[in-house]
One Martini backbone bead per residue (centre of mass of N, CA, C, O) as a GRO file, in nm:
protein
  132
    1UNK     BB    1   0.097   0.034   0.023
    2UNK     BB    2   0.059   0.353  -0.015
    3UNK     BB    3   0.150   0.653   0.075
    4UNK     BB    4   0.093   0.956   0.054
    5UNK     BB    5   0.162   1.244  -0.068
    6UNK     BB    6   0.216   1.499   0.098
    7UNK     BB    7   0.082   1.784  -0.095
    8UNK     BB    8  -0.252   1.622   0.034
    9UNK     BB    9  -0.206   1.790   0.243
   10UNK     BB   10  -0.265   2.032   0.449
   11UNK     BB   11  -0.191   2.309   0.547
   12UNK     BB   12  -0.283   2.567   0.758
   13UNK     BB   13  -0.322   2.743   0.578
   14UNK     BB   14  -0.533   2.596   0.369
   15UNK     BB   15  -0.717   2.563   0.610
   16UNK     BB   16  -0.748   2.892   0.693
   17UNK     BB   17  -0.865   2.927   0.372
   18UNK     BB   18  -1.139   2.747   0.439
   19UNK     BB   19  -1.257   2.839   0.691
   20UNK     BB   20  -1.299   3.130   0.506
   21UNK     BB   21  -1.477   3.030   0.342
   22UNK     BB   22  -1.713   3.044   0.594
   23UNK     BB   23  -1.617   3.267   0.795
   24UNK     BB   24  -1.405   3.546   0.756
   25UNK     BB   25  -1.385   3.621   1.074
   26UNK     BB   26  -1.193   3.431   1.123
   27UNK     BB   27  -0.933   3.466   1.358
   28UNK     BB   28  -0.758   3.213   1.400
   29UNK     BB   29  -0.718   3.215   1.060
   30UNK     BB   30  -0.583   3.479   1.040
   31UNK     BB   31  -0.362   3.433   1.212
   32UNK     BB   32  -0.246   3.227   1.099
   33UNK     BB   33  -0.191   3.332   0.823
   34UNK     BB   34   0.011   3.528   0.924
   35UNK     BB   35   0.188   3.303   1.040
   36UNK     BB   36   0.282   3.226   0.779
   37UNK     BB   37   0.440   3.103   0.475
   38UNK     BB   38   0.486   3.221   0.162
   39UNK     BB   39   0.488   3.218  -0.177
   40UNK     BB   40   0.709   3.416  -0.392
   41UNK     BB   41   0.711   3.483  -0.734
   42UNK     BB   42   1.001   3.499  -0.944
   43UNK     BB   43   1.122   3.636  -1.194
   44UNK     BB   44   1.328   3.528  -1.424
   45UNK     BB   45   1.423   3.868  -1.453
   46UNK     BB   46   1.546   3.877  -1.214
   47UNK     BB   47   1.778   4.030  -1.032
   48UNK     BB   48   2.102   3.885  -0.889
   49UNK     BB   49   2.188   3.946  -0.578
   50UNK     BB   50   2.409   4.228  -0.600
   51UNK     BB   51   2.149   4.446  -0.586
   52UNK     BB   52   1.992   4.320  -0.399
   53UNK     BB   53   1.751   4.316  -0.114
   54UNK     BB   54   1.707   4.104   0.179
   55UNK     BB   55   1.465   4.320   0.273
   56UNK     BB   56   1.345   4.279  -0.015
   57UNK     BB   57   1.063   4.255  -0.264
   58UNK     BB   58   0.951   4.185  -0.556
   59UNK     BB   59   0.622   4.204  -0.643
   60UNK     BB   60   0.431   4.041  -0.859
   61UNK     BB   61   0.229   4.149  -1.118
   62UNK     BB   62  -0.110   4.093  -1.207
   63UNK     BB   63  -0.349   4.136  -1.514
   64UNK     BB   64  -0.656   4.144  -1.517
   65UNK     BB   65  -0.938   4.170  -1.759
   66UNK     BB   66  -1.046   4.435  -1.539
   67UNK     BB   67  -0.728   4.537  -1.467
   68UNK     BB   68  -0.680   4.405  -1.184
   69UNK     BB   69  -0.434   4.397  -0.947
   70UNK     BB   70  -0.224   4.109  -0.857
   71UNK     BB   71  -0.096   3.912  -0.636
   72UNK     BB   72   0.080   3.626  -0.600
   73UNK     BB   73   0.045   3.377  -0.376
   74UNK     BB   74   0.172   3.044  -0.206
   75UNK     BB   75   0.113   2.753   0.028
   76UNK     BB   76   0.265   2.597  -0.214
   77UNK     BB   77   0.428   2.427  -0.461
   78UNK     BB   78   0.209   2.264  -0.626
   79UNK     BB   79  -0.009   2.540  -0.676
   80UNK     BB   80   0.244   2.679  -0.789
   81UNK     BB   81   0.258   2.479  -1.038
   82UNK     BB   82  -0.037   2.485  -1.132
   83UNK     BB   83  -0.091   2.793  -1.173
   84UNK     BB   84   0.281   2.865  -1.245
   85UNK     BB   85   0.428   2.650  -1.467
   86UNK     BB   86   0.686   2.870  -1.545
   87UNK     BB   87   0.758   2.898  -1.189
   88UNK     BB   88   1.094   2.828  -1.052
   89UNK     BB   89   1.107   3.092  -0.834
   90UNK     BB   90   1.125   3.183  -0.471
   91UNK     BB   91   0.978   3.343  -0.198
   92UNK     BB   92   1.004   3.313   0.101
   93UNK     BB   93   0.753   3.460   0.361
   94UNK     BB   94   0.570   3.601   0.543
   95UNK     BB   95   0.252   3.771   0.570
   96UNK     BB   96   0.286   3.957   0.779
   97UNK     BB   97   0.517   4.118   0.659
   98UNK     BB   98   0.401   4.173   0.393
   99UNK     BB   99   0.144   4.318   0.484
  100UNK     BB  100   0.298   4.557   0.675
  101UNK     BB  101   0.414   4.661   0.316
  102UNK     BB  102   0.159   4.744   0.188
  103UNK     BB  103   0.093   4.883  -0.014
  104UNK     BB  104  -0.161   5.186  -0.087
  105UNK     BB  105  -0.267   5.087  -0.340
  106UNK     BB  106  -0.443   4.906  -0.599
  107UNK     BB  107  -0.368   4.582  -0.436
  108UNK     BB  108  -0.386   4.265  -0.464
  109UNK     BB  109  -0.431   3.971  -0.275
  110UNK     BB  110  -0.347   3.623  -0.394
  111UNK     BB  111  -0.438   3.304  -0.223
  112UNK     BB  112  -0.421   3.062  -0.447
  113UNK     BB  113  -0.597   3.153  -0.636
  114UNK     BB  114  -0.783   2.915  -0.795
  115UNK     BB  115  -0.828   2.759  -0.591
  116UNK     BB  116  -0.997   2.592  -0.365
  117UNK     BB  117  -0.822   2.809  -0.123
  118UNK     BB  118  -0.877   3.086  -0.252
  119UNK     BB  119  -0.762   3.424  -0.209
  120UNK     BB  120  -0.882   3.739  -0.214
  121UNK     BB  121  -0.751   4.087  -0.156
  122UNK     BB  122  -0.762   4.383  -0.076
  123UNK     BB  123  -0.523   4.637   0.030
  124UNK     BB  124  -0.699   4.679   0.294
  125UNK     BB  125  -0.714   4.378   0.390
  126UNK     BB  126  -0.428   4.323   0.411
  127UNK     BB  127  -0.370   4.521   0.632
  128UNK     BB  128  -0.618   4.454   0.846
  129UNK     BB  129  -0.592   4.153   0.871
  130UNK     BB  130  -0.248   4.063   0.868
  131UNK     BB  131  -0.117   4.284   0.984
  132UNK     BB  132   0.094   4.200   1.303
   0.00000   0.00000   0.00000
């Protein structure tokens, strides 16, 4: 008999972007979210190391078909090559470090975009919601 792929089990963030997907206020399930790590996919055409500030991230921003601006962030590698599976490089943050330093523009955050367990944030939902 076979053991299940690791992959197969959800993460504890998928686990949490399901609650919300029942209760929208659930805090305890906030919480998980923000003391989460987010894979946040880095472009191919990223400049590396040299010039690079190891404590900023360049958030690679889609533009979605109605103009809306959103960032695609992933709770696992799965995911995120189900959904991106062109890229091949990310970088781990916490969620609650990225929420707390989120533009005041009108940028949307989009956890494991159309998945399953997808959760799309406005601008102020990231701040107000995650930054902890």
């Amino acid at each position: 008999m076979e053991t299940p792929a690791h992959d197969d089990l959800p993460t504890p963030a998928q686990q949490a972007l399901d609650a919300l997907a029942v209760n929208a206020e659930d805090q305890a399930a906030l919480d998980t979210l923000a003391h989460s790590d987010v894979l946040v996919p880095v472009p191919d055409d990223a400049l590396d190391g040299d010039g690079a500030e190891p404590t900023t991230v360049a958030l690679p921003v889609l533009e979605q078909s109605d103009g809306d601006q959103v960032v695609p962030v992933f709770t696992s590698e799965g995911t995120m090559a189900d959904l991106l599976p062109f890229v091949s490089r990310y970088r781990l943050i916490p969620l609650g470090a990225l929420a707390s330093q989120w533009p005041a523009d009108d940028l949307s955050l989009a956890i494991d975009g159309s998945s399953e367990h997808g959760l799309t944030l406005t601008s102020q939902g990231v701040r107000t919601l995650l930054a902890r």
